[in-house]
Structures are given as structure tokens and as C-alpha cells.
Amino acid sequence: MKKISIVMLALVISLSAQCLGSPINTRAGIKFGVNPGTLEEGDGGDVFSGTGMHFGIGQGTDILNLLSLDMLVMYRATTYSRVEALDITHSYSYKNLYFPIVLSLKAGMLPLISPYISAGIGFNIQLSGIERFEGNGLAIENDIAGLGTHAYAILGLGVEVKLIKLRIVPEFTANINGSLDDDATEDIREGNVDYHISVGVYYAP
């Protein structure tokens, strides 16, 4: 009985290796794209909106071609604006470092194209920021004080296209940050959502 069990276990392992490949695979590469987003200041006015850009490098680990863990370091430029009284455009622009950590569930058994869904957390470090008022022939800029680090919840979906040693990954993620304004009452909330539309190019040895 023990011999039969050992033989069956060996067969299962052998079949798994042939169908799924190596149980753990790694890849490394770059990701770049644009990030339209919105910002609620919590002052009762219109929502700020705008589009920035991002690029970065990172690595991923695939487990049994079903789960993957990705970690990246990215540069993000974010900008948001709205038109206020007297046709004055009020805008915020930030330069950031962004560190997303994402866990994905993949249909990795498919031979060429693997769709996936993902969730994770991202840590955004604001490096610099500018607040700008522009209109009626005038423009005023001020450096933003009190820059900080914020945590974002990440929800996404994408498709991994498998080439011989490359992985091309178009992806869409929502990066969601909501926090109470220190000066706001409990029913007024400021929040920020950035939508990353990205393409990743990875080398998979």
C-alpha cells in the first residue's frame, strides 16, 4: 500500500511539473503608463481631476503559475485641477515615489495569455508639491508644505502575454486613498483615487 501511495504521489508531482512547469518562477522588468485621478479636498467644492504619469522597475514571483507576488519602486507625477470663481484654475502637482506590493490570482495554466485579478497595498512618498492659481493673466505658485507618506489600497486586473523569455503585461489598477482632513468635521472626508493604465515588460529566465 505504501509503495502504491509513493508511486501515485510521484505521478502527481510529475504531471504537475509537466502541466504547470517549475513551481516557482521569477521575472524582472519595467512598468510605465499614465494615471488619471481625482482629489477631494474636503472643502465642499468640486472635485479636482487630472492626469499624470508613472514608470518604475520591479520583480515578480509566480507560484504554481496561479499566484504571483509583485513588488515595484516607481516614480509618479500626479496633477489635479479645477476651475473656481472668476475662472481661476486651481491646481496641485506632486512628484512621488511609489512602492506597490500586489498579490495576483492568475489563470497561469493557459499557454499564451493569462488574465488575472489583483489586490495589494501601495506606499506613496511625496517628494515635492506645487499649488498653483492661474487666470486673468496672472499665475501664482507656492510650494506645498506638510508633504507626507500615504497608504493606498490597490485593486486591479490585467493580462499576461507570454513570449519565449518575455512577459508583456497590460494592466489597469485603482489606487485608493481616503483619509480624514485634520481640520474637517467627521462628515467631510478628503480622498484621492489614481487609476494606473500601465504596460509592463518583464524578462523571465
PDB file of C-alpha atoms in Angstrom:
ATOM      1  CA  MET A   1       0.000   0.000   0.000  1.00  0.00           C
ATOM      2  CA  LYS A   2       2.823   2.357   0.877  1.00  0.00           C
ATOM      3  CA  LYS A   3       4.522   1.599  -2.445  1.00  0.00           C
ATOM      4  CA  ILE A   4       1.306   2.384  -4.351  1.00  0.00           C
ATOM      5  CA  SER A   5       0.949   5.651  -2.440  1.00  0.00           C
ATOM      6  CA  ILE A   6       4.540   6.624  -3.232  1.00  0.00           C
ATOM      7  CA  VAL A   7       4.055   5.804  -6.910  1.00  0.00           C
ATOM      8  CA  MET A   8       0.801   7.824  -7.049  1.00  0.00           C
ATOM      9  CA  LEU A   9       2.484  10.782  -5.348  1.00  0.00           C
ATOM     10  CA  ALA A  10       5.375  10.616  -7.813  1.00  0.00           C
ATOM     11  CA  LEU A  11       2.926  10.558 -10.719  1.00  0.00           C
ATOM     12  CA  VAL A  12       1.039  13.589  -9.364  1.00  0.00           C
ATOM     13  CA  ILE A  13       4.275  15.531  -8.905  1.00  0.00           C
ATOM     14  CA  SER A  14       5.445  14.561 -12.383  1.00  0.00           C
ATOM     15  CA  LEU A  15       2.161  15.574 -14.023  1.00  0.00           C
ATOM     16  CA  SER A  16       2.104  18.863 -12.069  1.00  0.00           C
ATOM     17  CA  ALA A  17       5.607  19.679 -13.206  1.00  0.00           C
ATOM     18  CA  GLN A  18       4.708  18.973 -16.841  1.00  0.00           C
ATOM     19  CA  CYS A  19       1.417  20.918 -16.772  1.00  0.00           C
ATOM     20  CA  LEU A  20       2.434  23.809 -14.575  1.00  0.00           C
ATOM     21  CA  GLY A  21       6.185  23.966 -15.155  1.00  0.00           C
ATOM     22  CA  SER A  22       8.519  24.846 -12.305  1.00  0.00           C
ATOM     23  CA  PRO A  23       6.538  25.557  -9.102  1.00  0.00           C
ATOM     24  CA  ILE A  24       8.294  28.914  -8.587  1.00  0.00           C
ATOM     25  CA  ASN A  25       9.274  31.274 -11.415  1.00  0.00           C
ATOM     26  CA  THR A  26      10.669  34.789 -11.259  1.00  0.00           C
ATOM     27  CA  ARG A  27      10.701  37.762 -13.614  1.00  0.00           C
ATOM     28  CA  ALA A  28      12.059  41.295 -13.556  1.00  0.00           C
ATOM     29  CA  GLY A  29      11.446  44.336 -15.707  1.00  0.00           C
ATOM     30  CA  ILE A  30       9.908  47.774 -16.132  1.00  0.00           C
ATOM     31  CA  LYS A  31       6.410  49.220 -15.970  1.00  0.00           C
ATOM     32  CA  PHE A  32       5.189  52.555 -17.350  1.00  0.00           C
ATOM     33  CA  GLY A  33       1.937  54.322 -18.086  1.00  0.00           C
ATOM     34  CA  VAL A  34      -0.441  57.177 -17.271  1.00  0.00           C
ATOM     35  CA  ASN A  35      -2.520  57.810 -14.158  1.00  0.00           C
ATOM     36  CA  PRO A  36      -5.733  59.817 -14.439  1.00  0.00           C
ATOM     37  CA  GLY A  37      -7.011  60.625 -10.973  1.00  0.00           C
ATOM     38  CA  THR A  38      -9.295  62.636  -8.720  1.00  0.00           C
ATOM     39  CA  LEU A  39      -8.706  64.510  -5.483  1.00  0.00           C
ATOM     40  CA  GLU A  40     -11.318  65.607  -2.939  1.00  0.00           C
ATOM     41  CA  GLU A  41     -10.063  68.484  -0.827  1.00  0.00           C
ATOM     42  CA  GLY A  42     -12.894  68.239   1.696  1.00  0.00           C
ATOM     43  CA  ASP A  43     -13.938  71.887   1.339  1.00  0.00           C
ATOM     44  CA  GLY A  44     -17.325  71.257  -0.286  1.00  0.00           C
ATOM     45  CA  GLY A  45     -16.121  72.399  -3.718  1.00  0.00           C
ATOM     46  CA  ASP A  46     -15.822  70.492  -6.974  1.00  0.00           C
ATOM     47  CA  VAL A  47     -13.530  67.510  -7.265  1.00  0.00           C
ATOM     48  CA  PHE A  48     -10.020  68.110  -8.610  1.00  0.00           C
ATOM     49  CA  SER A  49      -9.066  65.904 -11.569  1.00  0.00           C
ATOM     50  CA  GLY A  50      -6.095  65.435 -13.862  1.00  0.00           C
ATOM     51  CA  THR A  51      -3.668  63.002 -15.470  1.00  0.00           C
ATOM     52  CA  GLY A  52      -0.076  62.219 -14.552  1.00  0.00           C
ATOM     53  CA  MET A  53       2.453  59.563 -15.492  1.00  0.00           C
ATOM     54  CA  HIS A  54       4.477  56.820 -13.840  1.00  0.00           C
ATOM     55  CA  PHE A  55       7.356  54.464 -14.534  1.00  0.00           C
ATOM     56  CA  GLY A  56       9.395  52.068 -12.460  1.00  0.00           C
ATOM     57  CA  ILE A  57      11.218  48.775 -12.071  1.00  0.00           C
ATOM     58  CA  GLY A  58      10.304  45.677 -10.143  1.00  0.00           C
ATOM     59  CA  GLN A  59      10.221  41.927  -9.869  1.00  0.00           C
ATOM     60  CA  GLY A  60       7.592  39.248  -9.579  1.00  0.00           C
ATOM     61  CA  THR A  61       7.443  35.705  -8.243  1.00  0.00           C
ATOM     62  CA  ASP A  62       4.941  33.195  -9.649  1.00  0.00           C
ATOM     63  CA  ILE A  63       3.910  30.213  -7.527  1.00  0.00           C
ATOM     64  CA  LEU A  64       2.479  27.215  -9.410  1.00  0.00           C
ATOM     65  CA  ASN A  65       1.523  29.641 -12.202  1.00  0.00           C
ATOM     66  CA  LEU A  66      -1.558  30.523 -10.143  1.00  0.00           C
ATOM     67  CA  LEU A  67      -0.412  33.092  -7.589  1.00  0.00           C
ATOM     68  CA  SER A  68       2.075  35.904  -8.079  1.00  0.00           C
ATOM     69  CA  LEU A  69       3.639  38.481  -5.792  1.00  0.00           C
ATOM     70  CA  ASP A  70       4.921  41.708  -7.391  1.00  0.00           C
ATOM     71  CA  MET A  71       6.980  44.440  -5.753  1.00  0.00           C
ATOM     72  CA  LEU A  72       7.967  47.645  -7.546  1.00  0.00           C
ATOM     73  CA  VAL A  73       9.565  51.008  -6.968  1.00  0.00           C
ATOM     74  CA  MET A  74       8.062  53.741  -9.139  1.00  0.00           C
ATOM     75  CA  TYR A  75       8.306  57.438  -9.850  1.00  0.00           C
ATOM     76  CA  ARG A  76       4.843  59.020 -10.088  1.00  0.00           C
ATOM     77  CA  ALA A  77       3.921  62.511 -11.222  1.00  0.00           C
ATOM     78  CA  THR A  78       0.354  63.400 -10.210  1.00  0.00           C
ATOM     79  CA  THR A  79      -1.617  66.532 -11.037  1.00  0.00           C
ATOM     80  CA  TYR A  80      -5.147  67.668 -10.208  1.00  0.00           C
ATOM     81  CA  SER A  81      -7.003  70.879 -11.079  1.00  0.00           C
ATOM     82  CA  ARG A  82     -10.434  72.553 -11.026  1.00  0.00           C
ATOM     83  CA  VAL A  83     -11.896  75.860 -12.159  1.00  0.00           C
ATOM     84  CA  GLU A  84     -13.022  78.106  -9.323  1.00  0.00           C
ATOM     85  CA  ALA A  85     -14.608  81.561  -9.009  1.00  0.00           C
ATOM     86  CA  LEU A  86     -13.607  84.233 -11.550  1.00  0.00           C
ATOM     87  CA  ASP A  87     -12.392  81.464 -13.905  1.00  0.00           C
ATOM     88  CA  ILE A  88      -9.310  80.843 -11.790  1.00  0.00           C
ATOM     89  CA  THR A  89      -7.738  77.411 -12.325  1.00  0.00           C
ATOM     90  CA  HIS A  90      -6.593  75.954  -9.025  1.00  0.00           C
ATOM     91  CA  SER A  91      -4.175  73.022  -9.319  1.00  0.00           C
ATOM     92  CA  TYR A  92      -1.959  70.713  -7.286  1.00  0.00           C
ATOM     93  CA  SER A  93       1.079  68.907  -8.724  1.00  0.00           C
ATOM     94  CA  TYR A  94       3.162  66.320  -6.899  1.00  0.00           C
ATOM     95  CA  LYS A  95       6.295  64.292  -7.534  1.00  0.00           C
ATOM     96  CA  ASN A  96       6.221  60.982  -5.690  1.00  0.00           C
ATOM     97  CA  LEU A  97       7.985  57.711  -5.009  1.00  0.00           C
ATOM     98  CA  TYR A  98       5.529  54.813  -5.005  1.00  0.00           C
ATOM     99  CA  PHE A  99       6.072  51.302  -3.624  1.00  0.00           C
ATOM    100  CA  PRO A 100       3.223  48.921  -4.593  1.00  0.00           C
ATOM    101  CA  ILE A 101       3.096  45.345  -3.269  1.00  0.00           C
ATOM    102  CA  VAL A 102       0.476  43.287  -5.118  1.00  0.00           C
ATOM    103  CA  LEU A 103      -0.795  39.708  -4.904  1.00  0.00           C
ATOM    104  CA  SER A 104      -2.466  38.334  -8.060  1.00  0.00           C
ATOM    105  CA  LEU A 105      -4.607  35.311  -8.859  1.00  0.00           C
ATOM    106  CA  LYS A 106      -3.740  34.141 -12.379  1.00  0.00           C
ATOM    107  CA  ALA A 107      -5.039  31.722 -14.971  1.00  0.00           C
ATOM    108  CA  GLY A 108      -1.430  30.655 -15.490  1.00  0.00           C
ATOM    109  CA  MET A 109      -2.218  27.273 -16.986  1.00  0.00           C
ATOM    110  CA  LEU A 110      -3.265  28.934 -20.255  1.00  0.00           C
ATOM    111  CA  PRO A 111      -0.391  28.646 -22.763  1.00  0.00           C
ATOM    112  CA  LEU A 112      -0.096  32.142 -24.237  1.00  0.00           C
ATOM    113  CA  ILE A 113      -2.374  34.605 -22.438  1.00  0.00           C
ATOM    114  CA  SER A 114      -3.104  34.609 -18.697  1.00  0.00           C
ATOM    115  CA  PRO A 115      -5.733  37.019 -17.319  1.00  0.00           C
ATOM    116  CA  TYR A 116      -5.519  37.885 -13.640  1.00  0.00           C
ATOM    117  CA  ILE A 117      -7.067  39.897 -10.829  1.00  0.00           C
ATOM    118  CA  SER A 118      -5.005  41.523  -8.106  1.00  0.00           C
ATOM    119  CA  ALA A 119      -5.120  43.308  -4.766  1.00  0.00           C
ATOM    120  CA  GLY A 120      -2.460  44.930  -2.664  1.00  0.00           C
ATOM    121  CA  ILE A 121      -1.156  47.980  -0.872  1.00  0.00           C
ATOM    122  CA  GLY A 122       0.997  50.876  -2.062  1.00  0.00           C
ATOM    123  CA  PHE A 123       3.060  53.369  -0.073  1.00  0.00           C
ATOM    124  CA  ASN A 124       3.322  56.830  -1.644  1.00  0.00           C
ATOM    125  CA  ILE A 125       6.079  59.222  -0.542  1.00  0.00           C
ATOM    126  CA  GLN A 126       5.526  62.819  -1.672  1.00  0.00           C
ATOM    127  CA  LEU A 127       8.889  64.292  -2.700  1.00  0.00           C
ATOM    128  CA  SER A 128       7.690  67.753  -3.690  1.00  0.00           C
ATOM    129  CA  GLY A 129       4.473  69.592  -4.445  1.00  0.00           C
ATOM    130  CA  ILE A 130       3.263  72.845  -6.003  1.00  0.00           C
ATOM    131  CA  GLU A 131      -0.066  74.622  -5.580  1.00  0.00           C
ATOM    132  CA  ARG A 132      -0.904  76.957  -8.486  1.00  0.00           C
ATOM    133  CA  PHE A 133      -3.556  79.588  -9.196  1.00  0.00           C
ATOM    134  CA  GLU A 134      -3.823  80.749 -12.800  1.00  0.00           C
ATOM    135  CA  GLY A 135      -6.237  83.035 -14.665  1.00  0.00           C
ATOM    136  CA  ASN A 136      -6.906  86.544 -15.894  1.00  0.00           C
ATOM    137  CA  GLY A 137      -3.295  86.902 -16.969  1.00  0.00           C
ATOM    138  CA  LEU A 138      -1.875  86.048 -13.560  1.00  0.00           C
ATOM    139  CA  ALA A 139      -0.182  82.935 -12.161  1.00  0.00           C
ATOM    140  CA  ILE A 140       0.806  82.290  -8.549  1.00  0.00           C
ATOM    141  CA  GLU A 141       2.745  79.221  -7.417  1.00  0.00           C
ATOM    142  CA  ASN A 142       3.546  78.079  -3.898  1.00  0.00           C
ATOM    143  CA  ASP A 143       5.485  75.086  -2.629  1.00  0.00           C
ATOM    144  CA  ILE A 144       3.237  72.745  -0.668  1.00  0.00           C
ATOM    145  CA  ALA A 145       4.228  72.270   2.954  1.00  0.00           C
ATOM    146  CA  GLY A 146       3.460  69.234   5.045  1.00  0.00           C
ATOM    147  CA  LEU A 147       4.250  66.569   2.439  1.00  0.00           C
ATOM    148  CA  GLY A 148       3.909  63.067   3.761  1.00  0.00           C
ATOM    149  CA  THR A 149       3.560  59.344   3.181  1.00  0.00           C
ATOM    150  CA  HIS A 150       0.184  57.786   2.401  1.00  0.00           C
ATOM    151  CA  ALA A 151      -1.053  54.215   2.041  1.00  0.00           C
ATOM    152  CA  TYR A 152      -3.195  53.226  -0.944  1.00  0.00           C
ATOM    153  CA  ALA A 153      -5.399  50.173  -1.378  1.00  0.00           C
ATOM    154  CA  ILE A 154      -4.813  48.629  -4.819  1.00  0.00           C
ATOM    155  CA  LEU A 155      -7.372  46.698  -6.887  1.00  0.00           C
ATOM    156  CA  GLY A 156      -6.588  45.666 -10.446  1.00  0.00           C
ATOM    157  CA  LEU A 157      -6.894  43.396 -13.416  1.00  0.00           C
ATOM    158  CA  GLY A 158      -4.605  42.627 -16.321  1.00  0.00           C
ATOM    159  CA  VAL A 159      -3.423  40.155 -18.916  1.00  0.00           C
ATOM    160  CA  GLU A 160      -0.010  38.494 -19.143  1.00  0.00           C
ATOM    161  CA  VAL A 161       1.133  37.748 -22.700  1.00  0.00           C
ATOM    162  CA  LYS A 162       3.800  35.041 -22.665  1.00  0.00           C
ATOM    163  CA  LEU A 163       6.622  35.148 -25.179  1.00  0.00           C
ATOM    164  CA  ILE A 164       9.751  32.982 -25.124  1.00  0.00           C
ATOM    165  CA  LYS A 165      11.657  34.896 -22.449  1.00  0.00           C
ATOM    166  CA  LEU A 166       9.449  37.970 -22.149  1.00  0.00           C
ATOM    167  CA  ARG A 167       6.175  38.787 -20.463  1.00  0.00           C
ATOM    168  CA  ILE A 168       4.122  41.723 -21.805  1.00  0.00           C
ATOM    169  CA  VAL A 169       1.556  42.834 -19.235  1.00  0.00           C
ATOM    170  CA  PRO A 170      -1.122  45.461 -19.954  1.00  0.00           C
ATOM    171  CA  GLU A 171      -2.806  46.337 -16.665  1.00  0.00           C
ATOM    172  CA  PHE A 172      -5.422  48.572 -15.040  1.00  0.00           C
ATOM    173  CA  THR A 173      -5.384  49.323 -11.312  1.00  0.00           C
ATOM    174  CA  ALA A 174      -7.342  51.594  -8.987  1.00  0.00           C
ATOM    175  CA  ASN A 175      -5.154  53.113  -6.264  1.00  0.00           C
ATOM    176  CA  ILE A 176      -7.429  54.370  -3.482  1.00  0.00           C
ATOM    177  CA  ASN A 177      -6.523  56.639  -0.583  1.00  0.00           C
ATOM    178  CA  GLY A 178      -9.115  58.033   1.807  1.00  0.00           C
ATOM    179  CA  SER A 179      -8.262  59.951   4.977  1.00  0.00           C
ATOM    180  CA  LEU A 180      -9.956  62.433   7.236  1.00  0.00           C
ATOM    181  CA  ASP A 181      -8.815  66.009   6.871  1.00  0.00           C
ATOM    182  CA  ASP A 182      -7.297  67.099  10.198  1.00  0.00           C
ATOM    183  CA  ASP A 183      -9.321  70.302  10.098  1.00  0.00           C
ATOM    184  CA  ALA A 184     -12.546  68.758   8.822  1.00  0.00           C
ATOM    185  CA  THR A 185     -15.613  67.631  10.686  1.00  0.00           C
ATOM    186  CA  GLU A 186     -16.344  63.915  10.785  1.00  0.00           C
ATOM    187  CA  ASP A 187     -18.777  64.026   7.861  1.00  0.00           C
ATOM    188  CA  ILE A 188     -16.357  65.762   5.477  1.00  0.00           C
ATOM    189  CA  ARG A 189     -13.737  63.449   4.014  1.00  0.00           C
ATOM    190  CA  GLU A 190     -10.877  64.142   1.664  1.00  0.00           C
ATOM    191  CA  GLY A 191      -9.808  61.334  -0.616  1.00  0.00           C
ATOM    192  CA  ASN A 192      -7.720  60.539  -3.643  1.00  0.00           C
ATOM    193  CA  VAL A 193      -8.075  57.870  -6.345  1.00  0.00           C
ATOM    194  CA  ASP A 194      -5.499  57.314  -9.112  1.00  0.00           C
ATOM    195  CA  TYR A 195      -6.185  54.900 -11.969  1.00  0.00           C
ATOM    196  CA  HIS A 196      -2.973  53.411 -13.357  1.00  0.00           C
ATOM    197  CA  ILE A 197      -3.139  52.372 -17.004  1.00  0.00           C
ATOM    198  CA  SER A 198       0.152  50.549 -17.449  1.00  0.00           C
ATOM    199  CA  VAL A 199       2.236  48.254 -19.607  1.00  0.00           C
ATOM    200  CA  GLY A 200       4.866  46.044 -18.004  1.00  0.00           C
ATOM    201  CA  VAL A 201       7.740  44.395 -19.889  1.00  0.00           C
ATOM    202  CA  TYR A 202       9.473  41.609 -17.938  1.00  0.00           C
ATOM    203  CA  TYR A 203      12.330  39.223 -18.573  1.00  0.00           C
ATOM    204  CA  ALA A 204      11.549  35.695 -17.374  1.00  0.00           C
ATOM    205  CA  PRO A 205      14.674  33.474 -17.326  1.00  0.00           C
TER     206      PRO A 205
END
